[in-house]
């Protein structure tokens, strides 16, 4: 009854927020992976620019951090 609704009202918003946070991390991870793929393709095509390797290293570190915070498969 009434108690159940009150408990549900307190539990569901944090669950929904956690779900949105996981989805956001998933989207961020996909974005980082897309950037890495683009950089790797540019390097394979012969692009050589100062800082390119540093950018790739930073993106790979970001990908590892996002993947570590993501729950299992």
Short mmCIF file of N, CA, C and O in Angstrom, two decimals, residues 4-50:
data_model
loop_
_atom_site.label_atom_id
_atom_site.label_comp_id
_atom_site.label_asym_id
_atom_site.label_seq_id
_atom_site.Cartn_x
_atom_site.Cartn_y
_atom_site.Cartn_z
N UNK A 4 4.66 0.89 0.53
CA UNK A 4 5.31 0.38 -0.68
C UNK A 4 5.52 1.50 -1.70
O UNK A 4 6.58 1.59 -2.33
N UNK A 5 4.52 2.34 -1.89
CA UNK A 5 4.66 3.46 -2.84
C UNK A 5 5.75 4.42 -2.39
O UNK A 5 6.50 4.94 -3.22
N UNK A 6 5.84 4.67 -1.09
CA UNK A 6 6.87 5.59 -0.60
C UNK A 6 8.26 5.01 -0.80
O UNK A 6 9.19 5.72 -1.21
N UNK A 7 8.41 3.71 -0.55
CA UNK A 7 9.71 3.07 -0.76
C UNK A 7 10.06 3.09 -2.24
O UNK A 7 11.18 3.42 -2.63
N UNK A 8 9.09 2.77 -3.08
CA UNK A 8 9.30 2.75 -4.52
C UNK A 8 9.71 4.15 -5.02
O UNK A 8 10.62 4.28 -5.84
N UNK A 9 9.08 5.17 -4.51
CA UNK A 9 9.39 6.54 -4.91
C UNK A 9 10.81 6.93 -4.53
O UNK A 9 11.45 7.72 -5.22
N UNK A 10 11.32 6.36 -3.45
CA UNK A 10 12.68 6.68 -3.03
C UNK A 10 13.73 5.84 -3.75
O UNK A 10 14.86 6.27 -3.90
N UNK A 11 13.36 4.65 -4.18
CA UNK A 11 14.32 3.75 -4.79
C UNK A 11 14.43 3.97 -6.29
O UNK A 11 15.52 3.96 -6.85
N UNK A 12 13.33 4.19 -6.97
CA UNK A 12 13.35 4.29 -8.43
C UNK A 12 14.16 5.46 -9.00
O UNK A 12 14.90 5.25 -9.94
N UNK A 13 14.06 6.68 -8.48
CA UNK A 13 14.86 7.77 -9.07
C UNK A 13 16.36 7.48 -9.07
O UNK A 13 17.01 7.67 -10.11
N UNK A 14 16.95 6.99 -7.97
CA UNK A 14 18.38 6.68 -8.05
C UNK A 14 18.69 5.59 -9.07
O UNK A 14 19.70 5.65 -9.76
N UNK A 15 17.81 4.61 -9.20
CA UNK A 15 18.02 3.56 -10.20
C UNK A 15 17.99 4.16 -11.60
O UNK A 15 18.81 3.82 -12.45
N UNK A 16 17.05 5.03 -11.84
CA UNK A 16 16.93 5.67 -13.15
C UNK A 16 18.16 6.52 -13.43
O UNK A 16 18.70 6.51 -14.54
N UNK A 17 18.62 7.26 -12.43
CA UNK A 17 19.81 8.09 -12.59
C UNK A 17 21.03 7.23 -12.87
O UNK A 17 21.86 7.57 -13.73
N UNK A 18 21.16 6.11 -12.17
CA UNK A 18 22.29 5.21 -12.39
C UNK A 18 22.25 4.64 -13.80
O UNK A 18 23.27 4.52 -14.47
N UNK A 19 21.06 4.32 -14.27
CA UNK A 19 20.91 3.79 -15.62
C UNK A 19 21.33 4.83 -16.66
O UNK A 19 22.03 4.53 -17.62
N UNK A 20 20.91 6.06 -16.45
CA UNK A 20 21.29 7.14 -17.35
C UNK A 20 22.80 7.38 -17.33
O UNK A 20 23.41 7.64 -18.36
N UNK A 21 23.39 7.29 -16.14
CA UNK A 21 24.84 7.48 -16.02
C UNK A 21 25.58 6.39 -16.78
O UNK A 21 26.55 6.66 -17.49
N UNK A 22 25.10 5.13 -16.66
CA UNK A 22 25.73 4.04 -17.39
C UNK A 22 25.60 4.26 -18.90
O UNK A 22 26.55 4.05 -19.64
N UNK A 23 24.44 4.69 -19.32
CA UNK A 23 24.22 4.95 -20.75
C UNK A 23 25.14 6.07 -21.23
O UNK A 23 25.71 6.00 -22.32
N UNK A 24 25.29 7.10 -20.41
CA UNK A 24 26.19 8.21 -20.75
C UNK A 24 27.63 7.77 -20.88
O UNK A 24 28.34 8.17 -21.80
N UNK A 25 28.07 6.89 -19.96
CA UNK A 25 29.43 6.37 -20.05
C UNK A 25 29.58 5.51 -21.30
O UNK A 25 30.61 5.54 -21.97
N UNK A 26 28.54 4.76 -21.62
CA UNK A 26 28.58 3.95 -22.83
C UNK A 26 28.71 4.81 -24.07
O UNK A 26 29.48 4.51 -24.98
N UNK A 27 27.96 5.89 -24.12
CA UNK A 27 28.04 6.81 -25.26
C UNK A 27 29.41 7.48 -25.32
O UNK A 27 29.96 7.66 -26.39
N UNK A 28 29.94 7.85 -24.15
CA UNK A 28 31.26 8.47 -24.11
C UNK A 28 32.31 7.49 -24.61
O UNK A 28 33.21 7.86 -25.38
N UNK A 29 32.20 6.23 -24.20
CA UNK A 29 33.14 5.22 -24.65
C UNK A 29 33.06 5.03 -26.16
O UNK A 29 34.08 4.97 -26.84
N UNK A 30 31.85 4.98 -26.69
CA UNK A 30 31.69 4.86 -28.14
C UNK A 30 32.32 6.05 -28.87
O UNK A 30 32.96 5.89 -29.91
N UNK A 31 32.14 7.24 -28.33
CA UNK A 31 32.71 8.44 -28.94
C UNK A 31 34.23 8.40 -28.95
O UNK A 31 34.87 8.74 -29.95
N UNK A 32 34.81 7.97 -27.84
CA UNK A 32 36.27 7.88 -27.75
C UNK A 32 36.79 6.82 -28.71
O UNK A 32 37.79 7.03 -29.41
N UNK A 33 36.09 5.68 -28.78
CA UNK A 33 36.52 4.63 -29.71
C UNK A 33 36.45 5.12 -31.17
O UNK A 33 37.32 4.80 -31.97
N UNK A 34 35.44 5.90 -31.48
CA UNK A 34 35.30 6.46 -32.83
C UNK A 34 36.46 7.42 -33.13
O UNK A 34 37.03 7.41 -34.22
N UNK A 35 36.83 8.25 -32.15
CA UNK A 35 37.95 9.18 -32.34
C UNK A 35 39.25 8.42 -32.54
O UNK A 35 40.08 8.80 -33.38
N UNK A 36 39.45 7.35 -31.77
CA UNK A 36 40.66 6.54 -31.91
C UNK A 36 40.72 5.94 -33.31
O UNK A 36 41.76 5.97 -33.97
N UNK A 37 39.60 5.38 -33.75
CA UNK A 37 39.56 4.78 -35.09
C UNK A 37 39.90 5.82 -36.16
O UNK A 37 40.64 5.53 -37.11
N UNK A 38 39.38 7.03 -36.01
CA UNK A 38 39.67 8.09 -36.98
C UNK A 38 41.16 8.46 -36.98
O UNK A 38 41.75 8.68 -38.04
N UNK A 39 41.76 8.55 -35.79
CA UNK A 39 43.18 8.87 -35.71
C UNK A 39 44.03 7.75 -36.31
O UNK A 39 44.99 8.02 -37.04
N UNK A 40 43.68 6.51 -36.00
CA UNK A 40 44.43 5.38 -36.55
C UNK A 40 44.33 5.38 -38.08
O UNK A 40 45.33 5.16 -38.78
N UNK A 41 43.16 5.66 -38.59
CA UNK A 41 42.98 5.72 -40.04
C UNK A 41 43.82 6.85 -40.64
O UNK A 41 44.45 6.68 -41.69
N UNK A 42 43.83 7.99 -39.99
CA UNK A 42 44.62 9.12 -40.48
C UNK A 42 46.11 8.78 -40.49
O UNK A 42 46.82 9.10 -41.45
N UNK A 43 46.57 8.10 -39.45
CA UNK A 43 47.98 7.70 -39.38
C UNK A 43 48.28 6.69 -40.50
O UNK A 43 49.29 6.78 -41.19
N UNK A 44 47.38 5.74 -40.69
CA UNK A 44 47.55 4.73 -41.75
C UNK A 44 47.58 5.38 -43.13
O UNK A 44 48.27 4.90 -44.03
N UNK A 45 46.85 6.48 -43.29
CA UNK A 45 46.83 7.19 -44.56
C UNK A 45 48.05 8.08 -44.76
O UNK A 45 48.17 8.76 -45.78
N UNK A 46 48.92 8.12 -43.75
CA UNK A 46 50.16 8.87 -43.90
C UNK A 46 50.18 10.23 -43.23
O UNK A 46 51.14 10.97 -43.37
N UNK A 47 49.13 10.59 -42.52
CA UNK A 47 49.12 11.88 -41.83
C UNK A 47 50.14 11.88 -40.70
O UNK A 47 50.15 10.99 -39.86
N UNK A 48 51.00 12.85 -40.71
CA UNK A 48 52.00 13.01 -39.65
C UNK A 48 51.90 14.45 -39.15
O UNK A 48 52.23 15.38 -39.86
N UNK A 49 51.42 14.60 -37.97
CA UNK A 49 51.28 15.94 -37.40
C UNK A 49 51.82 15.92 -35.97
O UNK A 49 51.70 14.91 -35.27
N UNK A 50 52.40 17.02 -35.55
CA UNK A 50 52.88 17.10 -34.17
C UNK A 50 51.71 16.89 -33.20
O UNK A 50 50.62 17.38 -33.40
#
